[in-house]
PDB file of C-alpha atoms in Angstrom:
ATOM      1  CA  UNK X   1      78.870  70.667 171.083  1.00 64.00           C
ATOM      2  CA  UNK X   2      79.228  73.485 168.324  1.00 72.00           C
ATOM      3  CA  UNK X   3      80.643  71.376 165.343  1.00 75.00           C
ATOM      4  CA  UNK X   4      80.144  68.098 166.676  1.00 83.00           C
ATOM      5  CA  UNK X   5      81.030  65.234 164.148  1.00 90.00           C
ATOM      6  CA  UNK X   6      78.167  62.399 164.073  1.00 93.00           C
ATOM      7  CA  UNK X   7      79.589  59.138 165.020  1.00 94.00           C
ATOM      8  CA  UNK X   8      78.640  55.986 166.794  1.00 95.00           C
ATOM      9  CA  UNK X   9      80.280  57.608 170.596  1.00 95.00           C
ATOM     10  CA  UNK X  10      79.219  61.127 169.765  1.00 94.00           C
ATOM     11  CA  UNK X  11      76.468  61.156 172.486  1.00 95.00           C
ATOM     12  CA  UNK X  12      72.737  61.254 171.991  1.00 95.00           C
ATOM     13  CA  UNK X  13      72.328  63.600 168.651  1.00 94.00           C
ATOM     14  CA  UNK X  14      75.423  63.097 167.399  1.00 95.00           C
ATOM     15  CA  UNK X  15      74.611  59.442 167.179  1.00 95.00           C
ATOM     16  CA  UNK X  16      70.799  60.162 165.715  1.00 94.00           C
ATOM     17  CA  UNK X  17      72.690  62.437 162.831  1.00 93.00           C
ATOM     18  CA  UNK X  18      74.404  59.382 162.297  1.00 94.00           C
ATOM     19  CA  UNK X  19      72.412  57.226 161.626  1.00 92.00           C
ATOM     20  CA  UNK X  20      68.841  58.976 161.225  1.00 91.00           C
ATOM     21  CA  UNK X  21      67.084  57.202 164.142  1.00 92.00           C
ATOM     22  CA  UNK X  22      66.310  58.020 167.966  1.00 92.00           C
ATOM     23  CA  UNK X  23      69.133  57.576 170.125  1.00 94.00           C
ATOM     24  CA  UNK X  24      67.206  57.119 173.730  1.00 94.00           C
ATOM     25  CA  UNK X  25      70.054  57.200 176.167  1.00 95.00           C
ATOM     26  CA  UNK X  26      68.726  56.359 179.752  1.00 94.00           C
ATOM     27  CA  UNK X  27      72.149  56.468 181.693  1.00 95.00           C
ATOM     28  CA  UNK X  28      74.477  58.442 180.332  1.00 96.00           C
ATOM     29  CA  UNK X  29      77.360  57.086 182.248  1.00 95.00           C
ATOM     30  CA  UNK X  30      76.430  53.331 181.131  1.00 95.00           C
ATOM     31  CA  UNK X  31      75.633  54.015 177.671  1.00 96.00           C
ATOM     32  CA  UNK X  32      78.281  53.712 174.828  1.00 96.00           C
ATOM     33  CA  UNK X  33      76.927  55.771 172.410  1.00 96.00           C
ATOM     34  CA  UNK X  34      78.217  58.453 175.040  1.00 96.00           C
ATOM     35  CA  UNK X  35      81.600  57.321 175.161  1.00 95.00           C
ATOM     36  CA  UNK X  36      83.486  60.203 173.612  1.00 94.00           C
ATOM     37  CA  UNK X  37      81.769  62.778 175.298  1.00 93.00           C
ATOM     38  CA  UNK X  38      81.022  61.787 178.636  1.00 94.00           C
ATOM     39  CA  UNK X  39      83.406  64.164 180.143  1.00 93.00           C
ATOM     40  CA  UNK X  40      81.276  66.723 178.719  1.00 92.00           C
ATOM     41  CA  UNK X  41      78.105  64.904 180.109  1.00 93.00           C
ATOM     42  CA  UNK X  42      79.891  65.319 183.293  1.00 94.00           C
ATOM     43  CA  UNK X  43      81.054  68.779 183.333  1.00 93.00           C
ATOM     44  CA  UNK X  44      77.114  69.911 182.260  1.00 92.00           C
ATOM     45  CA  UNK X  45      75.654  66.919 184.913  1.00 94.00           C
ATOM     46  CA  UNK X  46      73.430  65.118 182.502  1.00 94.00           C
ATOM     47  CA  UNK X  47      72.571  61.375 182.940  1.00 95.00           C
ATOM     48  CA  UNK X  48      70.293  60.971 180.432  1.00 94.00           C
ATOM     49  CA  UNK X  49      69.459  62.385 177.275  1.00 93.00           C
ATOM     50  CA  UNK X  50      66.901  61.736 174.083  1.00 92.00           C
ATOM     51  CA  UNK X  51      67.661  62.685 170.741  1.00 93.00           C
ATOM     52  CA  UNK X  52      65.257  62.669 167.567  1.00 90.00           C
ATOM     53  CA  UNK X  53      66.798  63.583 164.024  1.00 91.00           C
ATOM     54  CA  UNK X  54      65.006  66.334 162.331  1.00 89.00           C
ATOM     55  CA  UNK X  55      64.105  65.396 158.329  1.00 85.00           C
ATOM     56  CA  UNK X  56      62.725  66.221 155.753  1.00 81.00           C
ATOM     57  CA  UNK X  57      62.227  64.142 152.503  1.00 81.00           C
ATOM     58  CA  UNK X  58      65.007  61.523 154.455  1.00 82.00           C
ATOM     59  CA  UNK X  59      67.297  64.601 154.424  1.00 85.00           C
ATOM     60  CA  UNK X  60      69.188  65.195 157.488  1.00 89.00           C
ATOM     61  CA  UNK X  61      68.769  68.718 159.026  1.00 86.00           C
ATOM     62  CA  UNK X  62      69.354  68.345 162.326  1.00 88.00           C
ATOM     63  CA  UNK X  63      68.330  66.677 165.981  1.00 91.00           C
ATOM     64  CA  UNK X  64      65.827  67.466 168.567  1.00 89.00           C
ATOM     65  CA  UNK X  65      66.951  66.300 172.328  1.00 90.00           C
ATOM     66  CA  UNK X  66      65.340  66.342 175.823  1.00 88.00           C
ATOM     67  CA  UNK X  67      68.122  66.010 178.323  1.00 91.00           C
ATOM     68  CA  UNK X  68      67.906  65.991 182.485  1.00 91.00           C
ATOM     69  CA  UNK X  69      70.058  65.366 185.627  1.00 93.00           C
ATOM     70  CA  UNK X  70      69.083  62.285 186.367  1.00 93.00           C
ATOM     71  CA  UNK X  71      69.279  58.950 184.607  1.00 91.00           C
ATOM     72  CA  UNK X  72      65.326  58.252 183.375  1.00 86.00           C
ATOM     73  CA  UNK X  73      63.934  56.055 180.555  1.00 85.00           C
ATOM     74  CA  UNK X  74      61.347  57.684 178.203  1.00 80.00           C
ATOM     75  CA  UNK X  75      57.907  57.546 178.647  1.00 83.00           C
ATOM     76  CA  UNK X  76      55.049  57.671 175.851  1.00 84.00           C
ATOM     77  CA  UNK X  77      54.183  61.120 176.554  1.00 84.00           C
ATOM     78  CA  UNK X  78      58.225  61.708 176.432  1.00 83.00           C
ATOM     79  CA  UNK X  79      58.539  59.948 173.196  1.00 83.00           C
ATOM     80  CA  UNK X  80      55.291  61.934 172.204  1.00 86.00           C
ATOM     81  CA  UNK X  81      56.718  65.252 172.769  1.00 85.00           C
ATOM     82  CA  UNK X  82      59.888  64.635 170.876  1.00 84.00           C
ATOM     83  CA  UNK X  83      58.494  63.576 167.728  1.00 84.00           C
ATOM     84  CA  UNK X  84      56.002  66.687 167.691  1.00 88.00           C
ATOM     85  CA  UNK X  85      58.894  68.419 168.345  1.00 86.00           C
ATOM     86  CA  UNK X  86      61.085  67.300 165.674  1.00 85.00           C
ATOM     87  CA  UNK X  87      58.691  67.854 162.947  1.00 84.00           C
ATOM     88  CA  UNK X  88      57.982  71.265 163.944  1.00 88.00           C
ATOM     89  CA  UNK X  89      61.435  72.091 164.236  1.00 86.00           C
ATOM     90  CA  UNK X  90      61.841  70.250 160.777  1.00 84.00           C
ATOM     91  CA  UNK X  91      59.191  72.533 159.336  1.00 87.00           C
ATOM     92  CA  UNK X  92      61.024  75.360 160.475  1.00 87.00           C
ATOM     93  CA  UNK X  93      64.170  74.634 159.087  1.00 85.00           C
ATOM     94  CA  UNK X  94      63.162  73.571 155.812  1.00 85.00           C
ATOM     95  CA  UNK X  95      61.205  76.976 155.758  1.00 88.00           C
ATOM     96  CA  UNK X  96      64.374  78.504 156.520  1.00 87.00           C
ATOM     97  CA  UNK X  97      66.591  76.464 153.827  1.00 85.00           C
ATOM     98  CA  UNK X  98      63.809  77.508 151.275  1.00 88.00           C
ATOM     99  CA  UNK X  99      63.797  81.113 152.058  1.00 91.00           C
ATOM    100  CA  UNK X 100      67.996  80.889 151.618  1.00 91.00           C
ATOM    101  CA  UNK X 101      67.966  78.845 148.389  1.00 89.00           C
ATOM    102  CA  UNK X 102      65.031  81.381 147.165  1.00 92.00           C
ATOM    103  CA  UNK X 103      67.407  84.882 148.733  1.00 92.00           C
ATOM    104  CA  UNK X 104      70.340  82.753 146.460  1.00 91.00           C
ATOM    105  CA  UNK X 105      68.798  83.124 143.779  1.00 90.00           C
ATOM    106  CA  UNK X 106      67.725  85.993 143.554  1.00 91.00           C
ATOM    107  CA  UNK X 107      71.070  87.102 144.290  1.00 88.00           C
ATOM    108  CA  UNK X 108      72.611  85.238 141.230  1.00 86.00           C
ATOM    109  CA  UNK X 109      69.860  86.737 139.392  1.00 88.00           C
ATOM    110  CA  UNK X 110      70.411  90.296 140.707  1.00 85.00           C
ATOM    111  CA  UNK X 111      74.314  89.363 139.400  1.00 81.00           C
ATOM    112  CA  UNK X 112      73.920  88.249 136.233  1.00 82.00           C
ATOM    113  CA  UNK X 113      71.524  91.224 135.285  1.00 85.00           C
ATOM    114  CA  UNK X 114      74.398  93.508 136.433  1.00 81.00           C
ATOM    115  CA  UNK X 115      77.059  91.498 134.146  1.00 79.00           C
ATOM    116  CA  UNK X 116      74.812  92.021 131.070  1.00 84.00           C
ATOM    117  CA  UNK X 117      74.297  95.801 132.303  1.00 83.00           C
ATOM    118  CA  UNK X 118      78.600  96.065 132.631  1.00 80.00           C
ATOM    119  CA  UNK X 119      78.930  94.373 129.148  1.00 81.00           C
ATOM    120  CA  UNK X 120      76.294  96.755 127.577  1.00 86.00           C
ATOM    121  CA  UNK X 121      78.006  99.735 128.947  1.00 82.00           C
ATOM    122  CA  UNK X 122      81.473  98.170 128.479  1.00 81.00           C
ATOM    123  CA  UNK X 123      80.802  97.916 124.420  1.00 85.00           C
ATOM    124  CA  UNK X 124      79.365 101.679 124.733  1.00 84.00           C
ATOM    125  CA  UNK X 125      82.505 102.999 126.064  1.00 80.00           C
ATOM    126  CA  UNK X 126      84.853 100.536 123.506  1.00 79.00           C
ATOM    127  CA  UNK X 127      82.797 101.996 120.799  1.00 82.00           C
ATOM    128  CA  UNK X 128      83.446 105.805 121.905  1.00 83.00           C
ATOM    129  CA  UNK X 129      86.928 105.387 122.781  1.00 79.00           C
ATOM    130  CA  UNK X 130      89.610 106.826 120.896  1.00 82.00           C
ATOM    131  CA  UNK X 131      92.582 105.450 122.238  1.00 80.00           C
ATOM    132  CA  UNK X 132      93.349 102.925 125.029  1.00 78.00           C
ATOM    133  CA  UNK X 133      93.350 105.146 128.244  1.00 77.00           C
ATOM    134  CA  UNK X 134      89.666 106.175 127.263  1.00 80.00           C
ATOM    135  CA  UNK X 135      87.810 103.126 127.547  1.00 84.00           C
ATOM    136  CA  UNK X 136      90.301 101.786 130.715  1.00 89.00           C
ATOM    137  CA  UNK X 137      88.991 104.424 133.645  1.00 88.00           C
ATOM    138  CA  UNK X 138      85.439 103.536 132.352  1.00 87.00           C
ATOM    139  CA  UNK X 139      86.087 100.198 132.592  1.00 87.00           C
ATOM    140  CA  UNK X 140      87.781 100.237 135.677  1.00 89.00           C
ATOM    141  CA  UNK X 141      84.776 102.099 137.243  1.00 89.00           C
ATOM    142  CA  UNK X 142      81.977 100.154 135.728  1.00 87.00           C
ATOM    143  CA  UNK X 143      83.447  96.814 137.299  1.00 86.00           C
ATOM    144  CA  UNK X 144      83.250  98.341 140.595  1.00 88.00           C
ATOM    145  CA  UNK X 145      79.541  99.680 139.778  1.00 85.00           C
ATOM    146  CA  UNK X 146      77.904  96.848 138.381  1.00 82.00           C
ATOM    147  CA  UNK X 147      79.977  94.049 139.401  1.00 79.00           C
ATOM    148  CA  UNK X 148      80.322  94.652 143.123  1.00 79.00           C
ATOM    149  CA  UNK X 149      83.909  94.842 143.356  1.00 85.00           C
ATOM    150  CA  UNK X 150      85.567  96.727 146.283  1.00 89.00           C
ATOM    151  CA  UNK X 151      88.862  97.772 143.497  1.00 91.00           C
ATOM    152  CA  UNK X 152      89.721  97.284 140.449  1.00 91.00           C
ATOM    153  CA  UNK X 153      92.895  97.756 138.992  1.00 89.00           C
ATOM    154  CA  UNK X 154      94.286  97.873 135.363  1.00 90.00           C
ATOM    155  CA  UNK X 155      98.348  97.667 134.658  1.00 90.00           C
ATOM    156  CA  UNK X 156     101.424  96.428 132.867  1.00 88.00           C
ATOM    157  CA  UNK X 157     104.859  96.464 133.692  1.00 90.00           C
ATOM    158  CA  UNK X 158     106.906  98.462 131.684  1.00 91.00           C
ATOM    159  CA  UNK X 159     110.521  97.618 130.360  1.00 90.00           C
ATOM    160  CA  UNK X 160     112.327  97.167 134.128  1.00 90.00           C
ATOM    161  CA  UNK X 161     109.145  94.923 134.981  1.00 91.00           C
ATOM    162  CA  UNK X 162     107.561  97.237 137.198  1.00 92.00           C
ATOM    163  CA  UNK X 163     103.692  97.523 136.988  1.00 92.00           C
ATOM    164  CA  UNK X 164     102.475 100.544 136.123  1.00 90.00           C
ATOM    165  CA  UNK X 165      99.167 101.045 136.949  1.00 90.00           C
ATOM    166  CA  UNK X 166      96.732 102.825 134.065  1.00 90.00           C
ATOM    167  CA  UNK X 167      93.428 103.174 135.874  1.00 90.00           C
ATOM    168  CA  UNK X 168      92.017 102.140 139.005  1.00 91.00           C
ATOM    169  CA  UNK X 169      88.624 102.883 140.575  1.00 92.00           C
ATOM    170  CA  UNK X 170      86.740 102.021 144.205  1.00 92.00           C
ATOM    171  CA  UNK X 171      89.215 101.822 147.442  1.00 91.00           C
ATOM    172  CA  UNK X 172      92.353 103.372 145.055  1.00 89.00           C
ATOM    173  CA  UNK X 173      94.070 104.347 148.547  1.00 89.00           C
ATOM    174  CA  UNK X 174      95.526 100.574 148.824  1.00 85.00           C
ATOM    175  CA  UNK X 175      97.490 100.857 145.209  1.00 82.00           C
ATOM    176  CA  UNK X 176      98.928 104.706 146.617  1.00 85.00           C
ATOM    177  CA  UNK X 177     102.535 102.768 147.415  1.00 85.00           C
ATOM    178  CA  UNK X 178     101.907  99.862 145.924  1.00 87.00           C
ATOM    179  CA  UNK X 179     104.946  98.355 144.026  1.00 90.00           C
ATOM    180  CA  UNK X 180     104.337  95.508 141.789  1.00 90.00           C
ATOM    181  CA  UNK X 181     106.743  93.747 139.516  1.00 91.00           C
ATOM    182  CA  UNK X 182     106.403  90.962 136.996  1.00 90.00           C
ATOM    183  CA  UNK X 183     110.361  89.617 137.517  1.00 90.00           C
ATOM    184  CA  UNK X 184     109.887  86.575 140.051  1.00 89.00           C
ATOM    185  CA  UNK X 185     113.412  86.929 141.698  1.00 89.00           C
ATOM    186  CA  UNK X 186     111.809  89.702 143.738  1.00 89.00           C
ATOM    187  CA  UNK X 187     109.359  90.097 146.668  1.00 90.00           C
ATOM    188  CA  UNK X 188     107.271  92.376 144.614  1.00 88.00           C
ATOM    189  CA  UNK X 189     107.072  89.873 141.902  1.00 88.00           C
ATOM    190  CA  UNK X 190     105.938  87.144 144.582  1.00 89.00           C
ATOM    191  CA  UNK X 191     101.925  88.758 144.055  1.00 88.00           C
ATOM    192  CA  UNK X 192      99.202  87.603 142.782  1.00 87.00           C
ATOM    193  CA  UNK X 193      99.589  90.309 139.662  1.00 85.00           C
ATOM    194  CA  UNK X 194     102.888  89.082 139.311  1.00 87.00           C
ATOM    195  CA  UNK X 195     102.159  85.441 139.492  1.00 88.00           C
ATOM    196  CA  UNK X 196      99.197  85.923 136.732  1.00 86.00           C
ATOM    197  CA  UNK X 197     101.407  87.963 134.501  1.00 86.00           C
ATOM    198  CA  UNK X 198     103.708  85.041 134.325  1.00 85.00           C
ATOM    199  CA  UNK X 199     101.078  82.972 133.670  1.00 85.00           C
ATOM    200  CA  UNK X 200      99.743  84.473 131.096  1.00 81.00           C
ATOM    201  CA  UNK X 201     103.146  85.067 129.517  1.00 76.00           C
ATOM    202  CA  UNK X 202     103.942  81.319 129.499  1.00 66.00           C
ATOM    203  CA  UNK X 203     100.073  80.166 128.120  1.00 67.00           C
ATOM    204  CA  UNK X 204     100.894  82.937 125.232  1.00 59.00           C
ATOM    205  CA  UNK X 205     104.219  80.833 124.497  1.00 60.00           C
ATOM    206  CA  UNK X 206     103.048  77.946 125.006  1.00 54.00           C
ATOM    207  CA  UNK X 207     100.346  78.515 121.964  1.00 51.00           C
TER     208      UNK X 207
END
């Protein structure tokens, strides 16, 4: 049931996702809340199945089911069960959704601190540099540094359109026969370098 959609026929949880409230399903085979998955019901040999949605603050985050072999109504004890079990499980998974959102952010953090620590360095190296190949290999390898980046390459095609590349740090090996062109009648000008070139060229007209 791995990416089940929540519908009216989507069995037992797939019907409490929908709309937030127990779907009790004593007879599978009789039950039309079942009615697009049956077959599965079938293949598995469950007649009856009892799903709670998990929440939290009314927000969906999941569904908590007790299924069996045979076709059975829910007793209190049944009933009982389930909705200890769907708040603990809710518990959990909020716990887990906190501890994400809270690993998130730290990460954004973590990413913005390097930014600031690139531009800092970046305006170091601009400041020192005497011509234009100076401050591009720094640049090139402070990107891949501080912002994460697996390459980084810097070019410009030159009168024939070809790119040719003036610095490039991280996994260089994939630019070694690389042939990029900025002309758009040919497969090497097809690219994403290509394409942004273009781009680029046309906004600068355009102003």
């Amino acid at each position: 049931l791995n990416g089940l959609t929540p519908g009216l026929h989507s069995g037992s949880c797939g019907y409490a996702a929908f709309g937030g409230q127990p779907a009790l399903v004593a007879d599978i085979e009789q039950d039309a809340r079942w009615d697009d998955f049956r077959p599965v019901a079938r293949q598995w040999q469950l007649r009856s199945c009892w799903s709670y949605p998990v929440l939290h603050n009314d927000r969906l985050l999941g569904t908590f089911a007790l299924s069996a072999t045979t076709a059975d109504k829910q007793t209190d004890s049944d009933m009982e069960l389930l909705q200890f079990a769907a708040t603990l499980v809710g518990a959990l998974l909020h716990h887990e959704y906190q501890a994400k959102v809270q690993r998130q952010l730290t990460d954004q953090k973590n990413r913005l601190l390097s930014f600031t620590q690139m531009l800092a360095k970046a305006s170091q190296k601009i400041a020192a540099a005497q011509t234009d190949q100076d401050f591009f290999q720094p640049l090139c390898d402070l990107a891949v540094r501080y912002a994460q980046l697996g390459l980084v390459l810097l070019a410009r095609p030159n009168h024939t359109g070809q790119f040719i590349f003036l610095a490039a740090s991280g996994a260089t090996g994939y630019a070694d026969n690389l042939i990029v062109s900025a002309n758009p009648d040919v497969p090497e000008g097809q690219g994403t370098m290509g394409r942004t070139w273009r781009c680029l060229l046309y906004t600068s007209d355009a102003a």
